[in-house]
Coordinates of C-alpha atoms in Angstrom, one line a residue:
M434 CA -48.2 92.7 77.6
C435 CA -51.9 93.6 78.0
G436 CA -55.4 92.3 77.5
F437 CA -58.1 93.3 75.0
I438 CA -61.6 92.6 73.8
G439 CA -62.9 93.5 70.3
C440 CA -66.2 93.0 68.5
V441 CA -67.0 93.5 64.8
H442 CA -70.7 93.9 63.8
D443 CA -72.1 92.8 60.5
Q444 CA -74.5 95.8 60.3
P445 CA -73.8 99.4 61.2
K446 CA -74.8 100.1 64.7
E447 CA -75.1 103.0 67.1
F448 CA -74.0 102.0 70.6
S449 CA -76.1 103.1 73.4
N450 CA -74.7 104.0 76.9
E451 CA -76.0 100.6 78.0
D452 CA -74.0 98.9 75.2
R453 CA -70.9 100.8 76.1
D454 CA -71.2 100.0 79.8
A455 CA -71.6 96.3 79.1
F456 CA -68.6 96.3 76.9
K457 CA -66.5 98.1 79.5
E458 CA -67.6 95.5 82.1
R459 CA -66.1 92.8 79.8
N460 CA -62.9 94.7 79.4
H461 CA -62.7 95.1 83.2
L462 CA -62.6 91.3 83.6
L463 CA -59.1 91.7 82.0
T464 CA -57.8 94.2 84.5
H465 CA -55.2 91.7 85.9
R466 CA -53.7 91.6 82.4
G467 CA -53.4 95.4 82.3
P468 CA -53.7 97.3 85.6
D469 CA -52.0 100.5 84.4
D470 CA -54.5 101.9 82.0
E471 CA -57.6 101.3 79.9
G472 CA -58.8 102.6 76.5
Y473 CA -61.7 102.3 74.1
Y474 CA -62.6 102.9 70.4
F475 CA -66.0 102.6 68.9
D476 CA -67.3 103.2 65.4
E477 CA -70.4 102.0 63.6
H478 CA -68.9 98.5 63.1
V479 CA -66.3 98.0 65.7
Q480 CA -65.9 98.0 69.5
F481 CA -62.3 97.9 70.9
G482 CA -61.5 97.7 74.6
F483 CA -58.0 97.6 76.1
R484 CA -56.2 97.1 79.4
R485 CA -52.6 98.1 79.5
L486 CA -49.6 96.8 81.4
S487 CA -47.0 99.5 80.6
I488 CA -43.7 98.0 79.4
I489 CA -42.4 100.0 76.5
D490 CA -42.9 103.7 75.8
L491 CA -44.7 104.3 79.1
E492 CA -45.9 107.8 78.2
S493 CA -47.2 107.6 74.7
G494 CA -47.9 103.9 74.1
R495 CA -51.6 103.9 75.0
Q496 CA -54.1 101.9 73.1
P497 CA -56.3 101.7 71.1
L498 CA -53.7 103.4 68.9
S499 CA -54.4 104.9 65.5
Y500 CA -52.2 105.4 62.4
A501 CA -52.4 107.1 58.9
N502 CA -54.9 109.8 60.0
E503 CA -56.9 107.4 62.0
R504 CA -57.5 105.0 59.1
Y505 CA -56.1 102.1 61.2
W506 CA -56.9 101.3 64.8
I507 CA -55.1 98.6 66.8
I508 CA -55.3 96.7 70.1
F509 CA -52.3 94.5 70.7
N510 CA -51.1 92.1 73.4
G511 CA -47.5 91.1 73.4
E512 CA -44.1 92.4 72.6
I513 CA -42.2 92.9 69.3
Y514 CA -38.5 92.5 70.0
N515 CA -37.2 93.7 66.7
Y516 CA -39.4 96.8 66.6
I517 CA -36.4 99.2 66.7
E518 CA -34.9 97.7 63.6
L519 CA -38.3 97.6 61.9
R520 CA -39.0 101.2 62.7
E521 CA -35.6 102.3 61.2
E522 CA -36.4 100.2 58.1
L523 CA -39.8 101.9 57.7
Q524 CA -38.4 105.4 58.4
E525 CA -36.0 104.8 55.5
K526 CA -39.1 104.3 53.3
G527 CA -40.5 107.6 54.4
M528 CA -42.9 106.5 57.1
E529 CA -43.4 108.6 60.2
F530 CA -44.0 107.8 63.8
A531 CA -45.6 109.7 66.7
T532 CA -44.6 107.3 69.5
E533 CA -41.7 105.1 70.5
S534 CA -43.9 102.0 70.9
D535 CA -43.7 98.7 69.2
T536 CA -47.5 98.9 68.7
E537 CA -47.2 101.8 66.2
V538 CA -44.6 99.8 64.3
I539 CA -47.1 97.0 63.8
L540 CA -49.6 99.5 62.3
A541 CA -46.9 101.1 60.0
L542 CA -45.9 97.6 58.8
Y543 CA -49.5 96.7 58.1
D544 CA -50.0 99.9 56.2
H545 CA -47.0 99.1 54.0
Y546 CA -47.1 95.3 53.7
K547 CA -50.7 94.4 54.7
E548 CA -51.0 90.6 55.7
K549 CA -47.3 90.1 54.8
S550 CA -46.4 92.2 57.8
V551 CA -46.7 89.2 60.2
D552 CA -43.7 87.6 58.5
K553 CA -41.5 90.4 59.7
L554 CA -42.5 90.4 63.3
R555 CA -40.1 88.8 65.9
G556 CA -41.9 88.4 69.1
M557 CA -45.0 87.2 70.9
F558 CA -48.3 88.8 69.8
A559 CA -52.0 88.7 69.3
F560 CA -53.6 91.8 67.8
L561 CA -56.6 93.2 65.9
I562 CA -56.3 96.0 63.3
W563 CA -59.4 97.8 62.0
D564 CA -59.1 99.4 58.6
R565 CA -61.8 102.0 58.5
E566 CA -61.3 102.7 54.8
E567 CA -61.5 99.1 53.7
K568 CA -64.0 98.1 56.4
L569 CA -61.8 95.1 57.3
L570 CA -60.7 93.6 60.6
F571 CA -57.3 91.9 60.4
G572 CA -55.9 89.9 63.3
A573 CA -53.0 87.5 63.9
R574 CA -51.4 85.3 66.5
D575 CA -47.6 84.6 66.9
P576 CA -46.0 81.5 65.4
F577 CA -45.8 79.4 68.6
G578 CA -48.9 80.6 70.4
I579 CA -47.2 82.4 73.2
K580 CA -50.1 84.9 73.4
P581 CA -53.8 83.7 73.3
L582 CA -56.6 84.9 71.1
Y583 CA -60.1 83.6 71.6
Y584 CA -63.1 84.3 69.2
Y585 CA -66.8 83.6 69.0
A586 CA -69.2 84.3 66.1
D587 CA -72.7 85.0 67.2
P588 CA -74.9 84.6 64.1
D589 CA -78.1 85.6 65.9
K590 CA -76.7 89.0 67.0
G591 CA -74.6 89.4 63.8
C592 CA -71.3 90.0 65.6
T593 CA -68.0 88.3 66.2
F594 CA -66.1 88.7 69.5
F595 CA -62.3 88.4 70.0
A596 CA -60.5 88.6 73.3
S597 CA -57.3 87.8 75.2
E598 CA -59.2 85.7 77.7
K599 CA -62.4 83.6 77.3
K600 CA -64.1 85.0 80.4
A601 CA -64.5 88.4 78.6
I602 CA -66.5 86.7 75.8
L603 CA -68.5 84.5 78.2
H604 CA -69.7 87.7 79.8
A605 CA -71.6 88.5 76.6
L606 CA -73.3 85.0 76.3
E607 CA -76.3 83.6 77.9
N608 CA -76.0 80.0 79.3
P609 CA -73.0 79.0 77.1
A610 CA -73.0 75.2 76.5
L611 CA -70.2 72.9 77.7
N612 CA -68.4 71.1 74.8
G613 CA -68.7 67.4 75.4
R614 CA -66.1 66.6 72.7
S615 CA -63.6 68.9 74.4
L616 CA -64.2 67.2 77.8
Q617 CA -63.5 63.7 76.2
Q618 CA -60.3 65.0 74.6
Y619 CA -59.3 66.8 77.8
L620 CA -59.3 63.5 79.7
T621 CA -56.7 62.2 77.3
F622 CA -54.4 65.2 77.0
Q623 CA -55.0 67.0 80.5
Y624 CA -55.8 70.2 78.5
V625 CA -58.3 71.1 75.8
P626 CA -56.5 70.8 72.5
E627 CA -56.6 74.0 70.3
P628 CA -58.5 75.4 68.6
Y629 CA -61.2 74.1 70.9
T630 CA -62.2 75.3 74.4
M631 CA -64.4 73.8 77.0
H632 CA -67.3 75.9 75.7
E633 CA -69.2 75.3 72.5
K634 CA -68.4 77.6 69.6
I635 CA -65.7 79.6 71.5
E636 CA -62.4 78.8 69.8
K637 CA -58.8 80.0 69.7
L638 CA -57.1 81.4 66.7
L639 CA -54.3 78.9 66.0
P640 CA -50.7 79.9 66.3
G641 CA -49.1 81.0 63.1
T642 CA -52.3 82.1 61.5
Y643 CA -54.0 85.4 60.7
F644 CA -57.6 86.2 59.8
K645 CA -59.7 88.7 57.8
K646 CA -63.2 89.6 58.8
R647 CA -65.4 92.0 56.8
P648 CA -68.8 93.0 58.1
G649 CA -71.5 90.6 56.8
K650 CA -68.8 88.2 55.5
P651 CA -67.6 85.0 57.2
L652 CA -64.3 84.9 59.1
E653 CA -61.4 83.8 56.8
I654 CA -58.3 82.2 58.4
F655 CA -54.9 81.8 56.8
T656 CA -51.7 80.0 57.9
Y657 CA -48.5 82.0 57.6
W658 CA -46.1 79.8 59.6
K659 CA -45.7 76.2 60.5
A660 CA -42.7 74.5 62.2
E661 CA -40.4 72.7 59.8
F662 CA -37.4 70.5 60.5
R663 CA -34.6 70.5 58.0
P664 CA -31.8 68.5 59.5
A665 CA -28.2 69.3 58.4
L666 CA -24.8 67.8 59.0
Q667 CA -22.0 69.9 60.4
P668 CA -19.3 69.6 63.1
E669 CA -20.4 69.7 66.7
E670 CA -18.4 72.8 67.4
K671 CA -20.3 74.6 64.6
W672 CA -23.6 73.7 66.3
V673 CA -22.3 75.0 69.6
E674 CA -21.3 78.3 68.0
E675 CA -24.6 78.8 66.3
I676 CA -26.7 77.9 69.4
R677 CA -24.7 80.3 71.5
E678 CA -24.9 83.2 69.0
A679 CA -28.7 82.7 68.7
M680 CA -29.3 82.4 72.4
F681 CA -27.2 85.5 73.3
D682 CA -29.0 87.5 70.6
S683 CA -32.4 86.3 71.7
V684 CA -31.9 87.0 75.4
K685 CA -30.5 90.4 74.6
V686 CA -33.6 91.5 72.5
H687 CA -36.0 89.9 75.0
M688 CA -34.6 92.2 77.7
R689 CA -35.7 95.3 75.9
S690 CA -38.0 97.1 78.4
D691 CA -38.6 100.4 80.1
V692 CA -39.4 98.5 83.4
P693 CA -37.4 96.0 85.6
V694 CA -36.7 92.6 84.1
G695 CA -36.0 89.4 86.2
S696 CA -35.8 85.7 85.5
F697 CA -37.3 82.5 86.8
L698 CA -34.7 80.0 88.0
S699 CA -35.4 76.3 88.6
G700 CA -32.8 73.6 89.0
G701 CA -32.6 72.8 85.2
I702 CA -30.4 73.8 82.4
D703 CA -33.0 75.9 80.5
S704 CA -33.8 78.6 83.0
T705 CA -30.2 78.6 84.3
M706 CA -28.8 79.2 80.8
I707 CA -31.2 82.1 80.3
A708 CA -30.4 83.7 83.7
A709 CA -26.7 83.3 83.1
I710 CA -26.9 85.0 79.7
A711 CA -29.2 87.7 81.0
K712 CA -26.7 88.5 83.7
E713 CA -24.2 89.5 80.9
F714 CA -26.6 92.3 79.8
H715 CA -28.0 93.2 83.2
P716 CA -25.5 92.3 86.0
R717 CA -28.0 93.0 88.8
I718 CA -30.8 90.9 87.5
Q719 CA -33.0 89.1 90.2
T720 CA -34.0 85.5 89.9
F721 CA -37.1 83.8 91.4
S722 CA -37.7 80.2 92.6
V723 CA -40.3 78.1 94.4
G724 CA -40.4 74.7 96.0
F725 CA -42.2 72.5 98.5
E726 CA -41.3 71.3 102.0
R727 CA -41.5 67.6 101.1
E728 CA -38.0 66.2 100.4
G729 CA -37.4 65.6 96.7
Y730 CA -39.9 68.2 95.5
S731 CA -38.0 71.4 95.8
E732 CA -35.3 72.8 93.5
I733 CA -34.7 75.9 95.7
D734 CA -31.3 74.7 97.0
V735 CA -30.1 73.9 93.5
A736 CA -31.4 77.3 92.2
R737 CA -29.7 79.1 95.1
E738 CA -26.4 77.4 94.3
S739 CA -26.8 78.3 90.6
A740 CA -27.6 81.9 91.4
E741 CA -24.5 82.1 93.7
K742 CA -22.2 80.7 91.0
I743 CA -23.7 82.9 88.3
G744 CA -23.5 85.9 90.6
V745 CA -27.2 86.9 90.8
E746 CA -29.7 87.4 93.6
N747 CA -32.2 84.7 94.1
I748 CA -35.6 85.1 95.9
S749 CA -37.4 81.9 96.8
Y750 CA -40.8 80.9 98.3
V751 CA -41.9 77.6 99.8
I752 CA -45.5 76.5 99.0
T753 CA -47.7 74.6 101.5
P754 CA -50.4 72.2 100.5
E755 CA -52.9 74.4 102.4
E756 CA -52.0 77.4 100.1
Y757 CA -52.2 75.1 97.1
M758 CA -55.8 74.1 97.9
K759 CA -56.9 77.6 98.9
E760 CA -55.7 79.2 95.6
F761 CA -56.8 76.4 93.3
P762 CA -60.3 77.8 92.4
K763 CA -58.7 81.2 91.7
I764 CA -56.1 79.5 89.5
M765 CA -58.9 77.8 87.5
Y766 CA -60.6 81.1 87.1
Y767 CA -57.5 82.7 85.6
M768 CA -56.9 79.6 83.4
D769 CA -60.2 80.0 81.6
D770 CA -60.3 76.3 80.7
P771 CA -59.3 73.3 83.0
L772 CA -55.6 72.5 82.9
A773 CA -54.5 69.5 84.9
D774 CA -50.8 70.2 84.9
P775 CA -49.8 70.4 88.6
A776 CA -46.9 72.7 87.6
C777 CA -49.3 75.6 86.9
V778 CA -49.7 76.1 90.7
P779 CA -46.0 76.6 91.6
L780 CA -45.9 78.9 88.5
Y781 CA -48.7 80.9 89.9
F782 CA -46.8 81.4 93.2
V783 CA -43.4 82.2 91.7
A784 CA -45.1 84.8 89.5
R785 CA -46.8 86.3 92.6
E786 CA -43.4 86.6 94.3
A787 CA -41.6 87.9 91.2
R788 CA -44.3 90.7 90.7
K789 CA -43.3 92.2 94.0
H790 CA -39.9 93.0 92.5
V791 CA -40.2 93.2 88.7
T792 CA -42.7 93.7 85.9
V793 CA -41.1 91.3 83.3
V794 CA -39.5 87.9 83.7
L795 CA -37.6 85.6 81.4
S796 CA -38.4 81.9 81.4
G797 CA -37.1 78.7 79.7
E798 CA -40.3 77.4 78.1
G799 CA -39.8 75.8 74.6
S800 CA -36.3 74.5 75.0
D801 CA -37.4 70.9 75.4
E802 CA -39.6 71.0 72.3
L803 CA -37.0 72.6 70.1
F804 CA -33.8 70.8 71.3
G805 CA -35.2 67.4 72.3
G806 CA -35.4 67.7 76.1
Y807 CA -38.0 65.2 77.1
N808 CA -36.9 61.7 78.2
I809 CA -39.7 60.2 76.0
Y810 CA -37.7 61.3 73.0
R811 CA -35.2 58.6 73.7
E812 CA -37.8 55.9 73.3
P813 CA -37.3 55.4 69.6
Q814 CA -33.8 54.3 70.3
S815 CA -34.8 51.8 73.0
L816 CA -37.5 50.4 70.7
A817 CA -35.4 50.3 67.6
V818 CA -35.1 46.5 67.8
F819 CA -38.8 46.1 67.0
Q820 CA -38.3 47.8 63.6
K821 CA -36.6 44.6 62.4
I822 CA -39.5 42.3 63.4
P823 CA -42.0 41.5 60.6
S824 CA -45.6 42.9 61.0
P825 CA -47.3 39.5 61.6
L826 CA -44.9 38.7 64.4
K827 CA -45.5 42.1 65.9
K828 CA -49.2 41.4 66.0
A829 CA -48.6 38.0 67.7
L830 CA -46.3 39.7 70.3
Y831 CA -49.0 42.2 71.1
F832 CA -51.7 39.6 71.7
L833 CA -49.3 37.6 73.8
S834 CA -48.6 40.6 75.9
L835 CA -52.3 41.0 76.7
L836 CA -52.1 37.7 78.5
L837 CA -49.5 39.1 81.0
P838 CA -50.8 40.6 84.2
D839 CA -50.6 44.4 84.5
G840 CA -47.4 45.5 86.2
V841 CA -45.4 42.6 84.9
K842 CA -41.9 43.8 83.8
G843 CA -41.7 44.0 80.0
K844 CA -45.4 44.1 79.2
S845 CA -45.5 47.8 78.5
F846 CA -42.2 47.7 76.6
I847 CA -43.5 45.0 74.2
Q848 CA -46.8 46.8 73.7
R849 CA -45.1 50.1 72.9
G850 CA -42.6 48.4 70.7
V851 CA -45.2 46.8 68.5
T852 CA -47.5 49.8 68.4
P853 CA -46.8 52.4 65.7
L854 CA -45.7 55.8 67.0
E855 CA -48.8 57.5 65.5
E856 CA -51.0 55.3 67.8
R857 CA -49.0 55.4 71.0
Y858 CA -47.6 59.0 71.2
V859 CA -50.1 61.8 71.7
G860 CA -47.7 64.2 73.4
N861 CA -46.2 64.5 76.9
A862 CA -49.4 63.8 78.7
N863 CA -51.6 60.7 78.1
I864 CA -53.9 60.5 81.1
F865 CA -56.9 58.2 80.5
S866 CA -57.1 55.5 77.9
E867 CA -60.2 55.1 75.8
K868 CA -61.2 52.0 77.9
E869 CA -60.9 54.1 81.1
K870 CA -62.9 57.0 79.6
R871 CA -65.8 54.6 78.8
K872 CA -66.1 53.8 82.5
L873 CA -65.6 57.4 83.7
L874 CA -67.8 59.4 81.3
V875 CA -71.6 59.2 81.6
H876 CA -71.8 59.9 77.9
Y877 CA -68.8 58.4 76.1
D878 CA -68.8 59.0 72.3
S879 CA -67.1 56.3 70.4
G880 CA -66.9 58.5 67.4
I881 CA -64.4 60.8 69.2
D882 CA -60.8 59.6 68.9
F883 CA -57.7 61.2 70.5
K884 CA -56.0 60.6 67.2
D885 CA -58.4 63.2 65.6
I886 CA -56.1 65.7 67.2
T887 CA -52.7 64.3 66.3
R888 CA -53.5 62.7 62.9
P889 CA -53.1 65.9 60.8
F890 CA -49.8 66.6 62.4
Y891 CA -48.4 63.1 61.8
A892 CA -49.5 63.5 58.2
E893 CA -47.5 66.7 57.9
A894 CA -44.5 65.1 59.6
K895 CA -44.6 61.8 57.7
D896 CA -41.1 62.1 56.3
Y897 CA -39.5 63.1 59.6
D898 CA -37.2 61.1 61.9
P899 CA -39.2 59.6 64.9
V900 CA -37.8 62.1 67.3
E901 CA -38.7 64.9 65.0
K902 CA -42.2 63.5 64.7
M903 CA -42.5 63.6 68.5
Q904 CA -41.2 67.2 68.6
Y905 CA -43.6 68.2 65.9
I906 CA -46.6 66.7 67.8
D907 CA -45.5 68.5 71.0
I908 CA -44.9 71.9 69.3
H909 CA -48.4 71.7 67.8
T910 CA -50.3 70.3 70.8
W911 CA -48.5 70.2 74.2
L912 CA -46.5 73.4 73.9
R913 CA -49.5 75.6 73.0
G914 CA -52.1 73.6 74.9
D915 CA -50.3 73.2 78.2
I916 CA -46.9 74.9 78.5
L917 CA -47.6 78.3 77.0
L918 CA -51.2 78.4 78.3
K919 CA -50.1 78.1 81.9
A920 CA -47.2 80.4 81.4
D921 CA -49.4 83.2 80.1
K922 CA -52.3 82.8 82.4
M923 CA -50.4 82.2 85.7
T924 CA -48.1 85.2 85.1
M925 CA -50.8 87.6 83.9
A926 CA -52.9 86.7 86.9
H927 CA -50.3 88.8 88.7
S928 CA -49.8 91.4 86.0
L929 CA -46.4 90.0 85.2
E930 CA -45.1 89.8 81.7
L931 CA -43.3 86.5 80.8
R932 CA -40.9 86.3 77.9
V933 CA -39.5 83.1 76.4
P934 CA -36.2 83.5 74.6
F935 CA -36.1 79.9 73.4
L936 CA -39.2 80.5 71.4
D937 CA -37.6 83.0 69.1
K938 CA -37.5 83.0 65.3
R939 CA -33.7 83.0 65.1
V940 CA -33.3 80.3 67.8
F941 CA -35.8 78.1 66.0
E942 CA -34.0 78.5 62.7
V943 CA -30.9 76.9 64.3
A944 CA -32.8 74.3 66.3
S945 CA -34.8 73.2 63.2
R946 CA -31.6 72.1 61.4
I947 CA -30.2 70.0 64.3
P948 CA -30.3 66.3 63.4
A949 CA -32.0 63.9 65.8
S950 CA -28.6 62.3 66.5
M951 CA -27.5 65.5 68.2
K952 CA -30.5 65.7 70.5
T953 CA -30.7 62.4 72.3
A954 CA -27.0 61.4 71.9
D955 CA -24.7 60.0 74.6
G956 CA -27.6 58.6 76.7
T957 CA -29.0 62.0 77.5
T958 CA -31.5 64.6 76.1
K959 CA -30.7 68.0 74.6
Y960 CA -27.2 66.8 74.0
I961 CA -26.0 69.6 71.8
L962 CA -27.7 72.3 73.9
R963 CA -25.9 71.0 76.9
K964 CA -22.6 71.3 75.0
A965 CA -23.5 74.9 74.0
A966 CA -24.2 75.6 77.7
E967 CA -20.8 74.4 78.9
G968 CA -19.0 77.3 80.5
I969 CA -22.3 79.3 80.8
V970 CA -24.3 77.0 83.1
P971 CA -22.7 75.8 86.3
D972 CA -21.5 72.1 86.2
H973 CA -23.9 71.0 88.9
V974 CA -26.8 71.8 86.6
L975 CA -25.4 70.7 83.2
N976 CA -26.3 67.0 83.4
R977 CA -28.8 67.1 86.2
K978 CA -32.1 65.1 85.7
K979 CA -34.9 67.3 84.4
L980 CA -37.6 68.1 87.1
G981 CA -39.2 71.3 86.0
F982 CA -41.6 72.3 88.8
P983 CA -42.1 69.0 90.6
V984 CA -45.3 68.9 92.7
P985 CA -46.0 66.2 95.4
I986 CA -49.6 65.6 94.2
R987 CA -49.2 61.9 94.5
H988 CA -48.4 62.1 98.2
W989 CA -50.7 64.9 99.1
L990 CA -53.8 63.2 97.7
K991 CA -53.1 60.4 100.2
E992 CA -52.6 62.7 103.1
E993 CA -53.1 66.5 103.3
M994 CA -55.4 66.8 100.3
Y995 CA -57.5 63.6 100.7
D996 CA -60.5 65.2 102.5
W997 CA -60.3 68.2 100.2
A998 CA -60.4 66.1 97.1
A999 CA -63.2 63.8 98.4
G1000 CA -65.2 66.9 99.2
I1001 CA -64.8 68.4 95.7
I1002 CA -65.8 65.1 94.1
K1003 CA -68.9 64.7 96.2
E1004 CA -70.0 68.4 96.0
S1005 CA -69.3 69.2 92.3
G1006 CA -72.2 69.4 90.0
T1007 CA -70.7 67.2 87.4
D1008 CA -72.9 64.1 87.8
E1009 CA -74.2 64.5 84.2
Y1010 CA -70.7 64.2 82.9
L1011 CA -68.7 61.9 85.2
N1012 CA -69.2 58.7 87.1
K1013 CA -68.4 60.1 90.5
Q1014 CA -68.6 56.7 92.3
A1015 CA -65.8 55.5 90.1
V1016 CA -63.8 58.6 90.9
L1017 CA -64.2 58.2 94.6
A1018 CA -63.2 54.5 94.3
M1019 CA -60.1 55.7 92.4
L1020 CA -59.3 58.1 95.2
E1021 CA -59.7 55.4 97.8
D1022 CA -57.5 53.0 95.9
H1023 CA -54.8 55.7 95.6
R1024 CA -54.9 56.3 99.3
K1025 CA -54.5 52.6 100.0
N1026 CA -51.6 52.3 97.6
K1027 CA -53.5 50.0 95.2
G1028 CA -52.2 52.1 92.3
D1029 CA -50.8 55.5 91.5
Y1030 CA -53.7 57.5 90.3
G1031 CA -52.4 60.9 91.2
R1032 CA -52.3 62.4 87.7
K1033 CA -55.7 60.9 86.8
L1034 CA -57.3 62.2 89.9
W1035 CA -55.8 65.7 89.4
T1036 CA -57.2 65.8 85.9
I1037 CA -60.7 65.1 87.2
L1038 CA -60.3 67.5 90.1
A1039 CA -59.1 70.3 87.8
F1040 CA -62.3 69.9 85.7
M1041 CA -64.6 69.7 88.7
V1042 CA -63.1 72.9 90.2
W1043 CA -63.3 74.6 86.8
H1044 CA -66.9 73.5 86.6
Q1045 CA -67.6 75.0 90.1
V1046 CA -66.1 78.3 89.0
F1047 CA -67.6 78.8 85.5
V1048 CA -70.7 76.7 85.4
E1049 CA -71.9 76.4 89.0
K1050 CA -70.7 79.9 89.9
K1051 CA -69.7 78.7 93.3
Y1052 CA -67.1 81.4 93.6
S1053 CA -67.1 85.2 93.0
F1054 CA -64.0 87.3 92.4
D1055 CA -63.6 90.8 93.6
R1056 CA -61.7 92.7 90.8
S1057 CA -61.0 95.6 93.1
D1058 CA -58.6 93.3 95.0
E1059 CA -55.4 92.9 93.0
A1060 CA -55.1 89.3 94.2
A1061 CA -58.7 88.6 93.3
K1062 CA -59.9 87.2 96.6
V1063 CA -62.2 84.3 96.5
Y1064 CA -65.5 84.4 98.5
V1065 CA -67.4 81.2 98.9

């Protein structure tokens, strides 16, 4: 787990000391991702910078790393969990290795298989490989998008940048423009949908793709993996057996490390299952939890009970609203783009606490998307009655529902029932409607539709069951845009490597064959995963309602955070984008209980604080301080 920046130039270039120093400054912005070491490689076309967090082969795994008499050079962020097996396979083909690192295995694979090498990798990764002989830059990102990879092509300077974090690229640009299209989509999704970012022309390489870039030629991007569901019928006990085998194997390989490994532990089934399995391979594994003082917003007690029954140590931390507000600008700095998921803040704090004890943590991200864990996935069952109603009658019901006052019981149910899934489901977060955005945005573009993001995925999933369609949307939007973004950024802010055993090739191979009837059966979610977890996860967790990292934002914005929020709204320099009077009125209505606008307000506040950090430059961050203190 590391951070890197690379640049390929269209024309041969000699790099001056000034060029090298500027490039090193960009690399130093990634120090939190790799505090243990740094390295550089320059030739006439390429600049590589690397920051290392030492996890595997602590002595000889430095980067940039070369292979085949320095024909290939690589910078790599991530972990390859099957690298031992791949190295043995390559050694049988006569290939030699100078290190014990997974990084060298990627290079040897590329030497032998070229772009087909990505199909053999089991892990999380983003990497660049420079082939000096072919004058070709090759790069790839893992199938689910666990690790980020940003890029920016500068036609004026004849170069293309790639980096693990956007801030390293921003350092090279003068007055980068804010992307108005991204802002408008952000207000729907609470994150900027990939491949876009909040800055013009800086994009992310999509998960499951690789690229080729030759000097003087345009960037070529190719897809090597997409999620596919292939439901199969087999007895329940067979599913339980397959899930258990895949999960035990995944957790085992995800614990390969030369440094201490711990596990996050909430009150839910996902993290508890991983921690319980991990204990089988590492009996003294430590677990980490966070919560809040407000009743109903802490899973610490449940996590402690789980840890006790599993037989592992649990270390917990209680977050105050004062800390939350103080750290929020720093969190937006590490995030690179605004993310309005309140859970990113407790994740930031639990990562901070875990880093005091371990260098690697296991976490439960991805389980809900793969096994059907969100309550919204049960909606197709509740709305099934509408499938029998003729289309003309559905239209009539919809117009009749518009006559009902807001808040009347049944209005939302009718409207969702007569609205096609493709028009009503955009993923797990749907913050502002188009009507609301017209009032909120100073420049609303009617040509931008939230369905622009989801439409291609619905087309690919047109033959799927409704639950599978929703999973497909979430895997290609919510998972990469929210869940994995905050997982990577909040842990790397503290130089902590996070690993996600559910998002593993072998686990997905099993999950992709599970029929929808085995996901939302028996009035619950993740039905078959719960069955597989029986005897592994304590009973008090098995059928507990999903909470994740619950955050009392709704309450705090009425009380402890009210003045803070009002100050941000008034002081932020976002007048050219947002109707701030409308935002202040929303905050006041929320305080007076005229409506629950907590998530909407938080979405706006996250953007405003992000704008203060990256556009207004209100905050500066001292990289010499490991915690990156904020000075106002």
